[in-house]
mmCIF file of C-alpha atoms in Angstrom:
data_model
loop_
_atom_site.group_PDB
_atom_site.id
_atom_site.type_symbol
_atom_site.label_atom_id
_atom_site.label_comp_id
_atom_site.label_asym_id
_atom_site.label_seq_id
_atom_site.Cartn_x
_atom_site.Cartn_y
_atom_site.Cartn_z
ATOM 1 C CA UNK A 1 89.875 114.570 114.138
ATOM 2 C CA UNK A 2 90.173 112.472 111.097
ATOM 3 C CA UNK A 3 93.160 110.541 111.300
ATOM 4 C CA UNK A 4 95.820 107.506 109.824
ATOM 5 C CA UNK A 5 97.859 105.704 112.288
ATOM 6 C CA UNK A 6 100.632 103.177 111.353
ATOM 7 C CA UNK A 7 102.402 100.809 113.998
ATOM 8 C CA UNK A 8 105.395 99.321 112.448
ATOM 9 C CA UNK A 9 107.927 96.516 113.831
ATOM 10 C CA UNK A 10 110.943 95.947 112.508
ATOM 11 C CA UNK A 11 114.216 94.582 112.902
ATOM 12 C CA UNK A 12 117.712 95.998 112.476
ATOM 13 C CA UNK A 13 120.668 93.959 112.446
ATOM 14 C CA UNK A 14 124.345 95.245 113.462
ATOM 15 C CA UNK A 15 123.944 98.771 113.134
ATOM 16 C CA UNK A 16 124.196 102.403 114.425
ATOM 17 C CA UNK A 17 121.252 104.067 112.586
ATOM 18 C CA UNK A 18 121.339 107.226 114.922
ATOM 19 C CA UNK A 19 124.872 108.315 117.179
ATOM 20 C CA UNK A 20 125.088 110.595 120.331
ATOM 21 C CA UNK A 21 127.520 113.309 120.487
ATOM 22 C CA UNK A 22 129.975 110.532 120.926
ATOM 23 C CA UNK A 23 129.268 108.148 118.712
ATOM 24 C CA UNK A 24 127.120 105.765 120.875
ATOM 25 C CA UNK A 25 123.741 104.626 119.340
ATOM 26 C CA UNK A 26 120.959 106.085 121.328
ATOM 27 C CA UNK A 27 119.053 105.101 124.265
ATOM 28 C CA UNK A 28 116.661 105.360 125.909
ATOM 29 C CA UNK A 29 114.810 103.760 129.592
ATOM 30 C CA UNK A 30 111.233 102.110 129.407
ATOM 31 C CA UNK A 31 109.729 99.595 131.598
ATOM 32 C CA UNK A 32 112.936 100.170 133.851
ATOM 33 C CA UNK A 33 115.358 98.645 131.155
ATOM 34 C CA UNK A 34 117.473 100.156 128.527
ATOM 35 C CA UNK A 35 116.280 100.084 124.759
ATOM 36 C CA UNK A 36 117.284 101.143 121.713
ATOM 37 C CA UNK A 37 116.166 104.580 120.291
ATOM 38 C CA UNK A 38 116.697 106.170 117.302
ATOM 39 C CA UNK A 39 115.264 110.316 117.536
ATOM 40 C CA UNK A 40 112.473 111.257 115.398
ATOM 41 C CA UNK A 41 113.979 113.719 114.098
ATOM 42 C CA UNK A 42 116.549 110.992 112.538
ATOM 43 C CA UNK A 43 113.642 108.725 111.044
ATOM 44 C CA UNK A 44 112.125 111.923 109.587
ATOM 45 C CA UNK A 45 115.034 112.833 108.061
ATOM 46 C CA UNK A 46 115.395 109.770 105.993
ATOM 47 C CA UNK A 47 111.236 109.762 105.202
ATOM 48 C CA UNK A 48 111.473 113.568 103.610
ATOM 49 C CA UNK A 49 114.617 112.523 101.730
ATOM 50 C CA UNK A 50 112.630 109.255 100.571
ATOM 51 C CA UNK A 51 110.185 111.060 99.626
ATOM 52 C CA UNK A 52 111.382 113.226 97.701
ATOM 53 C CA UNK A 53 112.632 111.035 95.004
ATOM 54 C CA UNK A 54 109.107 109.299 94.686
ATOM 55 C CA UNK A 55 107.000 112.518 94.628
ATOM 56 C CA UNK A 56 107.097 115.732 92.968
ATOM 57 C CA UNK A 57 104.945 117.379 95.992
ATOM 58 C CA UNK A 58 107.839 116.735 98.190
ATOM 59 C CA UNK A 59 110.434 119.797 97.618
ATOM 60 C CA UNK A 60 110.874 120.917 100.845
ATOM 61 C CA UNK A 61 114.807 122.233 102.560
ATOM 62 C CA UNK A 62 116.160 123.195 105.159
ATOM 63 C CA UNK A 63 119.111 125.565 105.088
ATOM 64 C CA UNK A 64 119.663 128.928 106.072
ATOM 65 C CA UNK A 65 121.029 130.102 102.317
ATOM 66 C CA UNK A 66 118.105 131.404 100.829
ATOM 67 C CA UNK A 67 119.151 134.655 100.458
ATOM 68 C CA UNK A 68 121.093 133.770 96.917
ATOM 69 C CA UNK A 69 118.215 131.890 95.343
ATOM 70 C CA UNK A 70 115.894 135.017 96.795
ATOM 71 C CA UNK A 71 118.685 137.285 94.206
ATOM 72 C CA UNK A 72 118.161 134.893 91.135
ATOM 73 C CA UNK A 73 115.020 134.751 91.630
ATOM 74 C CA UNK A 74 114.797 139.045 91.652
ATOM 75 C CA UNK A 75 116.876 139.469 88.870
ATOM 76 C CA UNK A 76 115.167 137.218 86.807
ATOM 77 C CA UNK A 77 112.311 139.566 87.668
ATOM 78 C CA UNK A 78 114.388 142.708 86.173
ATOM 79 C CA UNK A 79 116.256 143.635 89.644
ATOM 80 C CA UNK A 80 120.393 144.733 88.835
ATOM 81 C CA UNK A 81 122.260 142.925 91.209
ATOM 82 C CA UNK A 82 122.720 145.705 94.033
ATOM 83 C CA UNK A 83 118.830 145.833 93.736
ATOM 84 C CA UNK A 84 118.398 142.170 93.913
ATOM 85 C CA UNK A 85 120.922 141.397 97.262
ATOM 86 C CA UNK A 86 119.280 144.355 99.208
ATOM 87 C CA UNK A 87 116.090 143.262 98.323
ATOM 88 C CA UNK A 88 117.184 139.750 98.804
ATOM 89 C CA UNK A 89 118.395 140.732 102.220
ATOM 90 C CA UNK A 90 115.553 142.357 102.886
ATOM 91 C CA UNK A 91 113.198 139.202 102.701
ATOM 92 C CA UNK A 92 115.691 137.189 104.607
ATOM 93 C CA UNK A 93 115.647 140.001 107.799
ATOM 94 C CA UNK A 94 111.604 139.487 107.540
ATOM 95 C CA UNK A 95 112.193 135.282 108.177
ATOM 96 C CA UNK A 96 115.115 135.350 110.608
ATOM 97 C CA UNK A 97 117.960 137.437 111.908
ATOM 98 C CA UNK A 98 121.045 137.770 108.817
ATOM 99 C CA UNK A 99 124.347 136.101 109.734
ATOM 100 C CA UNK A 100 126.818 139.140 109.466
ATOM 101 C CA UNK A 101 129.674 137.893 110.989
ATOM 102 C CA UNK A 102 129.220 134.911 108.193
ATOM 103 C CA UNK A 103 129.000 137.930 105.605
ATOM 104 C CA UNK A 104 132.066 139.492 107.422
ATOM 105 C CA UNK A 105 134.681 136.197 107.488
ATOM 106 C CA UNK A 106 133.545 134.268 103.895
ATOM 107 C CA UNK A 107 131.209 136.741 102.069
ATOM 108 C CA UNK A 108 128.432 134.322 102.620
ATOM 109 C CA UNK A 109 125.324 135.820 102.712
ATOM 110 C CA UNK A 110 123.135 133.584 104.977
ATOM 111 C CA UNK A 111 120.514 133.981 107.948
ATOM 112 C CA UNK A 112 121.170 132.533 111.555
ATOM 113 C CA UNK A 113 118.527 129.622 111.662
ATOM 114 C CA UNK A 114 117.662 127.127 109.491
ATOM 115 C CA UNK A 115 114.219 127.901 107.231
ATOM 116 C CA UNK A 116 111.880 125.566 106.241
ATOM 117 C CA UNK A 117 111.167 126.341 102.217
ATOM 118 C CA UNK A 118 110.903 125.648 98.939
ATOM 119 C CA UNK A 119 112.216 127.240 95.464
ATOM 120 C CA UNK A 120 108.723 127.876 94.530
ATOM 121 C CA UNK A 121 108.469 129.774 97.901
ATOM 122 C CA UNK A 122 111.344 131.613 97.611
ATOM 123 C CA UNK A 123 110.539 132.482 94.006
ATOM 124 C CA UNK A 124 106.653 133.997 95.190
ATOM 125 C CA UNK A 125 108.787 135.835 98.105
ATOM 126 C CA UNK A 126 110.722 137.305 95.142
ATOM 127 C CA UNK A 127 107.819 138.539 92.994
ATOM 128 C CA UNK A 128 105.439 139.650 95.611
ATOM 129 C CA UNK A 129 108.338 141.895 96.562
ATOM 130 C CA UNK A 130 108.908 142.900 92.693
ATOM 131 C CA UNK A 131 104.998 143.820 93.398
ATOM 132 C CA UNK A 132 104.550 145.278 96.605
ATOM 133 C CA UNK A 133 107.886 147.235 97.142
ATOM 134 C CA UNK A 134 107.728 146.157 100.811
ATOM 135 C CA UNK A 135 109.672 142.698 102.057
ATOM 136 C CA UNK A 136 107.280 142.478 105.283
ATOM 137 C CA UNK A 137 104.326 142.978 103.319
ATOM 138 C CA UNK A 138 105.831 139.680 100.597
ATOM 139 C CA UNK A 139 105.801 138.084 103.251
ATOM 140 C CA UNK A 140 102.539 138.141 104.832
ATOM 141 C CA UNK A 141 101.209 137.861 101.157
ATOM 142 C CA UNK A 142 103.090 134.380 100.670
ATOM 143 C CA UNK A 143 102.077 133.123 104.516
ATOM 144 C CA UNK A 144 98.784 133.075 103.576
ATOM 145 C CA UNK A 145 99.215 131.327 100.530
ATOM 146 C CA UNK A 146 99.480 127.353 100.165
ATOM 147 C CA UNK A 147 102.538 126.248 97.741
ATOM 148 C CA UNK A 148 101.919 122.775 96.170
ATOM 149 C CA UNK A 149 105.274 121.500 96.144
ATOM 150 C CA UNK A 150 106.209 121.706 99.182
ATOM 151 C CA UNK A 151 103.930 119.308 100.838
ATOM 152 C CA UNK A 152 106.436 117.790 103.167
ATOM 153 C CA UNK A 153 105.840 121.621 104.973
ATOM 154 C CA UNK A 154 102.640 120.973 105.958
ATOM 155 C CA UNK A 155 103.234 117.226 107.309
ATOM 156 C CA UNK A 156 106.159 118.082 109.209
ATOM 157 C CA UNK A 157 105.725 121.796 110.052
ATOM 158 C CA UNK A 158 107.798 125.093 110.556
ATOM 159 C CA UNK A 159 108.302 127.471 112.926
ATOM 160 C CA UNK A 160 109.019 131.233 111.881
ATOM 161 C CA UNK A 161 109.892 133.355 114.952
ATOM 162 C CA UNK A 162 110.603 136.482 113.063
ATOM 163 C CA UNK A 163 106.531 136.279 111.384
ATOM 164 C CA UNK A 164 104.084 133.768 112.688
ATOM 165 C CA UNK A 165 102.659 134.128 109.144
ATOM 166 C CA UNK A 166 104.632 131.685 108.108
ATOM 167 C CA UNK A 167 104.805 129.147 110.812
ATOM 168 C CA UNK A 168 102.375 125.938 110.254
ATOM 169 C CA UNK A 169 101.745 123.475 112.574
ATOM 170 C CA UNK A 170 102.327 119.946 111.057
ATOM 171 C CA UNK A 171 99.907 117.528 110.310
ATOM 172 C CA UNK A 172 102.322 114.039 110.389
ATOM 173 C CA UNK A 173 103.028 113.232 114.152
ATOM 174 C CA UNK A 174 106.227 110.735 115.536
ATOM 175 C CA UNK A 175 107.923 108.378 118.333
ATOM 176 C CA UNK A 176 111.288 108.155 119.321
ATOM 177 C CA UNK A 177 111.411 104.576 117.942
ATOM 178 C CA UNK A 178 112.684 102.297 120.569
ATOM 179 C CA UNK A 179 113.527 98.466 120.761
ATOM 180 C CA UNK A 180 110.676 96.293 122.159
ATOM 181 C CA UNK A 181 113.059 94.398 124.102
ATOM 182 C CA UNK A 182 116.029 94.953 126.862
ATOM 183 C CA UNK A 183 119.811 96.310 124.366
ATOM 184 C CA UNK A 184 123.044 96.600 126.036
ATOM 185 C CA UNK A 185 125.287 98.379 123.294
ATOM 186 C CA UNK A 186 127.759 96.637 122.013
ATOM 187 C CA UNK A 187 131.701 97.610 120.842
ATOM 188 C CA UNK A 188 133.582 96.007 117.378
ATOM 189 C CA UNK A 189 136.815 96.467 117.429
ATOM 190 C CA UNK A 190 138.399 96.325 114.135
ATOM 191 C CA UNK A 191 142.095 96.759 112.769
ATOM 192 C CA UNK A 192 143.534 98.258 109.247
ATOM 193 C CA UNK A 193 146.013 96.498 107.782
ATOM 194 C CA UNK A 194 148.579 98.635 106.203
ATOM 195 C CA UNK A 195 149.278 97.167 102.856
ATOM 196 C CA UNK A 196 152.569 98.318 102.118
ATOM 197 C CA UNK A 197 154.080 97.796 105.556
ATOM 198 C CA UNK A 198 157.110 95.201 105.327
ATOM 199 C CA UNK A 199 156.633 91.573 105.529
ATOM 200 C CA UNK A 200 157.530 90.326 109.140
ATOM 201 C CA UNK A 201 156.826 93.966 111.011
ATOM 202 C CA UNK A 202 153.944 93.094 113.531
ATOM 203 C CA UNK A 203 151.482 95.742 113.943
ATOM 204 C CA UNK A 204 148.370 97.378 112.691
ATOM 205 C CA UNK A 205 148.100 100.689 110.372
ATOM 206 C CA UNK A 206 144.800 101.381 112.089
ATOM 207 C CA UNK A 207 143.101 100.327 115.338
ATOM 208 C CA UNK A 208 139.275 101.576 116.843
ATOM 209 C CA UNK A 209 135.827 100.771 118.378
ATOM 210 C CA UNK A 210 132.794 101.301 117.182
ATOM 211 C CA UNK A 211 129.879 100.433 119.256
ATOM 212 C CA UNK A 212 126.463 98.968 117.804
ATOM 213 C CA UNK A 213 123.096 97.250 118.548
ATOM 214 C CA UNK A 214 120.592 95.238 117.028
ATOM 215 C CA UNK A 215 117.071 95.548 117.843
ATOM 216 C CA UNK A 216 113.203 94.818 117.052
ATOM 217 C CA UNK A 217 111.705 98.562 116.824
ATOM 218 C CA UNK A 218 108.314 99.619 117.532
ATOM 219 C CA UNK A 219 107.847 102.805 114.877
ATOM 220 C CA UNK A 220 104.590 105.265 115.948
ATOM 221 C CA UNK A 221 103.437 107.939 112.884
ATOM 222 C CA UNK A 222 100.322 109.679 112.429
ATOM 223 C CA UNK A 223 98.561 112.128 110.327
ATOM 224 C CA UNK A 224 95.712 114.324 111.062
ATOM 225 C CA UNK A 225 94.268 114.106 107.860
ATOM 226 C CA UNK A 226 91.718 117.015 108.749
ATOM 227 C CA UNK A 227 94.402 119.150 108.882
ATOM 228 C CA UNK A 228 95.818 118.099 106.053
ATOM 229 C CA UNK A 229 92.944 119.126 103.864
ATOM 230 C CA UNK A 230 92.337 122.778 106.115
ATOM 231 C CA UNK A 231 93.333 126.311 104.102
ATOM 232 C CA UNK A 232 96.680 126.233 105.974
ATOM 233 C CA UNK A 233 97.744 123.139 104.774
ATOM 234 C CA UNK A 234 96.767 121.447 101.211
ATOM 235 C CA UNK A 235 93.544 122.746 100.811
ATOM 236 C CA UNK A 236 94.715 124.321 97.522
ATOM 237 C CA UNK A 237 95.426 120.768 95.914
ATOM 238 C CA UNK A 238 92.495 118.630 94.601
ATOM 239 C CA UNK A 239 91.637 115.092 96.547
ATOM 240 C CA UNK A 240 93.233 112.968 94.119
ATOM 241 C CA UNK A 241 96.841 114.984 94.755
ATOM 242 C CA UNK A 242 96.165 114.857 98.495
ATOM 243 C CA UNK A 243 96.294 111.317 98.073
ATOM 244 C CA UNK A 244 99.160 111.179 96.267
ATOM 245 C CA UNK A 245 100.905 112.977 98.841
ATOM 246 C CA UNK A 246 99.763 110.468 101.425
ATOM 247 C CA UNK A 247 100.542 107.454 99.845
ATOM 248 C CA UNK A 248 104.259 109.012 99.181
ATOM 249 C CA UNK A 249 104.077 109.522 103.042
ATOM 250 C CA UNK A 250 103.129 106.131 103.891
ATOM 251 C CA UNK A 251 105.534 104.509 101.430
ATOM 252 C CA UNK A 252 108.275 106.301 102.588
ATOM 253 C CA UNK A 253 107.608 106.209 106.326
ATOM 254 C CA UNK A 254 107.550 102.188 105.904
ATOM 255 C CA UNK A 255 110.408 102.160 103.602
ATOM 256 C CA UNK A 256 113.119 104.370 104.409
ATOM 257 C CA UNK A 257 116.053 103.706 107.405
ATOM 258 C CA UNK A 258 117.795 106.567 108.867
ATOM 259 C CA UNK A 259 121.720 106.425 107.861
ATOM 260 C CA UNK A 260 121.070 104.549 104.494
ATOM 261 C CA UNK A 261 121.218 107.794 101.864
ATOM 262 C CA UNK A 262 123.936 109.429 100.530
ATOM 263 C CA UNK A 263 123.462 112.510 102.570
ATOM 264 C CA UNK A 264 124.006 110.299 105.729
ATOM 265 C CA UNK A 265 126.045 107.268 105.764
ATOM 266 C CA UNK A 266 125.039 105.655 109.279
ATOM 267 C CA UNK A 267 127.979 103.655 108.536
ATOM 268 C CA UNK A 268 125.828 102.044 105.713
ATOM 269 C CA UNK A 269 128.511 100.633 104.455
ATOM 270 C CA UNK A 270 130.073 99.009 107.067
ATOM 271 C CA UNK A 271 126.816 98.156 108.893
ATOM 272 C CA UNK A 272 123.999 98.365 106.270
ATOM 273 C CA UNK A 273 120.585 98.061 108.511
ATOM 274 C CA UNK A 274 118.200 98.438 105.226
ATOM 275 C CA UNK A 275 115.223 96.033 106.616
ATOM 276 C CA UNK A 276 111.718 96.641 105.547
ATOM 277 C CA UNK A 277 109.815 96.101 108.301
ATOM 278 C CA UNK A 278 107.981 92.432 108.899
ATOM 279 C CA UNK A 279 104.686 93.808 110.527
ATOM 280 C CA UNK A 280 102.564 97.478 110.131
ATOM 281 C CA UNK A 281 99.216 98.046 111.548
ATOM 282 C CA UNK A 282 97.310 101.050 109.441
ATOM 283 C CA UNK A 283 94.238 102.439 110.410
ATOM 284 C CA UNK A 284 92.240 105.369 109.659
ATOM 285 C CA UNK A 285 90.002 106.629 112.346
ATOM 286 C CA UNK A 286 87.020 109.650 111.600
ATOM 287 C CA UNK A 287 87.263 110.713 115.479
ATOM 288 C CA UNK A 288 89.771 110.853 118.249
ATOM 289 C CA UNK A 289 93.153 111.169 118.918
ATOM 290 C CA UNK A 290 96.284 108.871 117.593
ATOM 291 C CA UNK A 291 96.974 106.186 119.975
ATOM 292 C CA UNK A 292 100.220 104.618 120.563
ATOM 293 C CA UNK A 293 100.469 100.792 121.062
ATOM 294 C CA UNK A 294 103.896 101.039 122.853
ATOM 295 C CA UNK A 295 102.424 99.996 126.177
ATOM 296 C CA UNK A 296 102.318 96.694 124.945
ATOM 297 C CA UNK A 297 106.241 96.614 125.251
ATOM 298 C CA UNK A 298 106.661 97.949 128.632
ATOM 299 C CA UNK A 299 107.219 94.632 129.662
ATOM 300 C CA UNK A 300 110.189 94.383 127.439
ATOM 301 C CA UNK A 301 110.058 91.158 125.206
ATOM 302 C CA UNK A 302 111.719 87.771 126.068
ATOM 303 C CA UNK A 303 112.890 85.323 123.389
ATOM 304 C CA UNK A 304 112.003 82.552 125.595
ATOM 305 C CA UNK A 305 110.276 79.944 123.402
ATOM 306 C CA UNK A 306 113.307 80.099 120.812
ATOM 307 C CA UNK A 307 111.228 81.744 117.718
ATOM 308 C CA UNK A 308 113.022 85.017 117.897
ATOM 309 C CA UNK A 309 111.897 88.709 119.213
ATOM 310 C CA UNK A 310 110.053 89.664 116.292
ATOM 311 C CA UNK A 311 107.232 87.278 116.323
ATOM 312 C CA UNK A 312 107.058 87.856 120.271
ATOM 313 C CA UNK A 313 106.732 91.456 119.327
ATOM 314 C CA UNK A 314 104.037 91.558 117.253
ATOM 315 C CA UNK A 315 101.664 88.575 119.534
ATOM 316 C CA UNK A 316 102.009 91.772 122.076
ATOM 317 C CA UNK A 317 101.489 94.617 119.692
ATOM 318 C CA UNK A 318 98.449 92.281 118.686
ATOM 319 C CA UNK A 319 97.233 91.872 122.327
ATOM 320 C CA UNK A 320 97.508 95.393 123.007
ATOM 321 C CA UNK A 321 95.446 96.542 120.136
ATOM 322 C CA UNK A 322 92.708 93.990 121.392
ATOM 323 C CA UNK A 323 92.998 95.496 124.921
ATOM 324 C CA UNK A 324 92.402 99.471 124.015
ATOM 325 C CA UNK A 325 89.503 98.375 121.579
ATOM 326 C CA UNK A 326 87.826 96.594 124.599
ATOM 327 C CA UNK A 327 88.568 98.597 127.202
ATOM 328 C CA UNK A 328 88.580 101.805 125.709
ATOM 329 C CA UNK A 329 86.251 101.145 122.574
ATOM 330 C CA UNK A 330 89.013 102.377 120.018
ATOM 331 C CA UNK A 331 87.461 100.753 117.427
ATOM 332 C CA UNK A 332 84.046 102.085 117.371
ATOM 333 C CA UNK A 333 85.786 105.153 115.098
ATOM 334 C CA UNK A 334 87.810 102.793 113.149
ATOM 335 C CA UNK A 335 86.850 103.282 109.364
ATOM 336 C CA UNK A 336 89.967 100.961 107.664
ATOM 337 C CA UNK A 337 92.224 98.736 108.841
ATOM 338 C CA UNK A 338 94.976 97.249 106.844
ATOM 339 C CA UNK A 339 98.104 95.131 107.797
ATOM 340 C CA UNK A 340 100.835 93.786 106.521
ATOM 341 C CA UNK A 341 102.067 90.888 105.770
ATOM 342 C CA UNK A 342 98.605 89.777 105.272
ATOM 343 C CA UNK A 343 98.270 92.479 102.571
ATOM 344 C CA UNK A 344 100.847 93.672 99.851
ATOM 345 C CA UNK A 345 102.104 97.140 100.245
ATOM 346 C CA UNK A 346 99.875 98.510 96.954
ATOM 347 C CA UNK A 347 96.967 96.919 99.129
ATOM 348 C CA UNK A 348 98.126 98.208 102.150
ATOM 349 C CA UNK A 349 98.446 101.851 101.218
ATOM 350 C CA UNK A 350 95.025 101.536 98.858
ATOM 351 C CA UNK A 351 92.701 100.387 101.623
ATOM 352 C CA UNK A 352 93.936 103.582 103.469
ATOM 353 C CA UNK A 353 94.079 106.393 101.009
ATOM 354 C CA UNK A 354 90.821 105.754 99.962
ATOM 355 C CA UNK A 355 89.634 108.036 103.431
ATOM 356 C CA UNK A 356 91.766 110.921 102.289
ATOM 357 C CA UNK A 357 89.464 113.927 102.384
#
């Protein structure tokens, strides 16, 4: 398959870009040490969101209230109300089970599981309904169908239990970032001083921990541009959007940090970790299968001549690249290679869209 690969390092200062259930940064074991890990899911979190205010093909949500939008969308299509909820309802049984205990409590007409959509999704549900008089039939009718603003879909994928119709398999593939070097996590304690307590009284207003790390990351994301282009994907846009939706991808992939947006403050404020990274690898192979570099960090990385982690970090990722090409002849499908910092990021992302199919 036709594919772009980018291998990013980076370092974070004092931060906790992605907590456990109790507030610990995540971890993770490789090469028989512990590193630092942030979850995909985290780092695609804060790519979508990027995203989204670069691009107009990125209008993806999750949430499991579509059922109101699904009624404005009826009514605007001459539905009363009664005739817009049931049909509304209706839809919503079709994608996942309805939440009637949420119905029951707050009035809150939801389904169980969070859905992968977009308005202009919900809106085609509505008036394939209006035409067909049959919600599993909308349904099916929309599945096949490819919506154009709603891109981020068909990088990062759904699954529909209720009708396989609408599942698609996503084209963008992740690591679980982790440190390229040995982290012990750390704990800040900190005290609140209570501003109006009297002159002379000893004690704090407020006393915690927090815990923390700081690492060198080794970021992994690929995207099987084949896919991207097939009927189930973005087959419906022309080349020249397809691109556009890749180079939003790659800009945002390299530029955004988990915790740093509004939506999720990753104690931003407190411990802002908003790096770009120092060195990415891009490169666009016409056959094969994504390859990882993280082997090169199995060994985790020393900061024994004095210089730091990072440039350690990248000599290996460096090395390691050298090693699959010659042992395992990576390069002989290579079509573009691009890398930053010896390129700017319009150069960077140019080189590589120019393979977009």
């Amino acid at each position: 398959m036709k594919h772009l690969e980018l291998h990013i390092l980076q370092s974070v200062p004092v931060t906790c870009l992605n907590r456990d259930d109790l507030g610990s940064p995540k971890t993770a074991f490789f090469g028989g040490v512990q590193r630092a890990r942030v979850s995909s899911q985290s780092w695609k979190r804060a790519i979508r969101e990027y995203a989204h205010e670069i691009s107009p093909y990125f209008e993806g949500k999750r949430t499991r209230l579509i059922i109101e939008p699904l009624v404005k969308h009826l009514e605007q299509l001459g539905k009363s109300e009664s005739e817009a909820l049931e049909g509304a309802k209706s839809i919503a049984a079709e994608i996942g089970k309805l939440d009637a205990d949420a119905e029951k409590k707050s009035g809150v007409h939801r389904v169980k599981t969070l859905h992968y959509t977009s308005d202009a999704e919900l809106k085609a549900l509505a008036k394939q309904y209006v035409e067909l008089g049959d919600a599993s039939k909308a349904v099916k009718k929309v599945g096949i169908g490819v919506l154009k603003d709603a891109a981020d879909i068909s990088l990062f994928g759904r699954m529909v239990a209720n009708d396989h119709s609408l599942t698609i398999e996503g084209a963008a593939m992740f690591n679980h970032p982790i440190s390229t070097h040995k982290v012990d996590n750390e704990l800040d304690f900190f005290a609140a001083v209570d501003d109006w307590q009297k002159k002379g009284e000893s004690g704090a207003g407020m006393t915690g921990t927090l815990e923390f790390n700081s690492s060198v990351y080794y970021r992994f994301a690929a995207v099987n541009l084949g896919m991207l282009a097939d009927k189930e994907h973005l087959a419906a846009m022309t080349v020249d959007e397809r691109k556009n939706v890749v180079t939003a991808f790659i800009q945002a992939t390299l530029e955004a940090v988990p915790g740093m947006t509004e939506s999720n403050s990753g104690r931003k404020n407190s411990m802002n970790g908003y790096t770009r990274p120092a060195y990415v690898l891009g490169l666009v192979r016409d056959k094969g299968h994504p390859v990882q570099l993280v082997n090169a960090f199995e060994q985790p990385v020393w900061n024994a001549s004095g210089k730091g982690i990072m440039p350690a970090s990248v000599s290996k990722l460096k090395e390691e690249e050298e090693h699959l090409n010659k042992t395992w002849k990576l390069d002989r499908h290579q079509v573009a290679r691009a890398v930053i910092p010896e390129s700017n990021i319009d150069e960077f992302i140019a080189e590589l869209v120019q393979h977009v199919e």
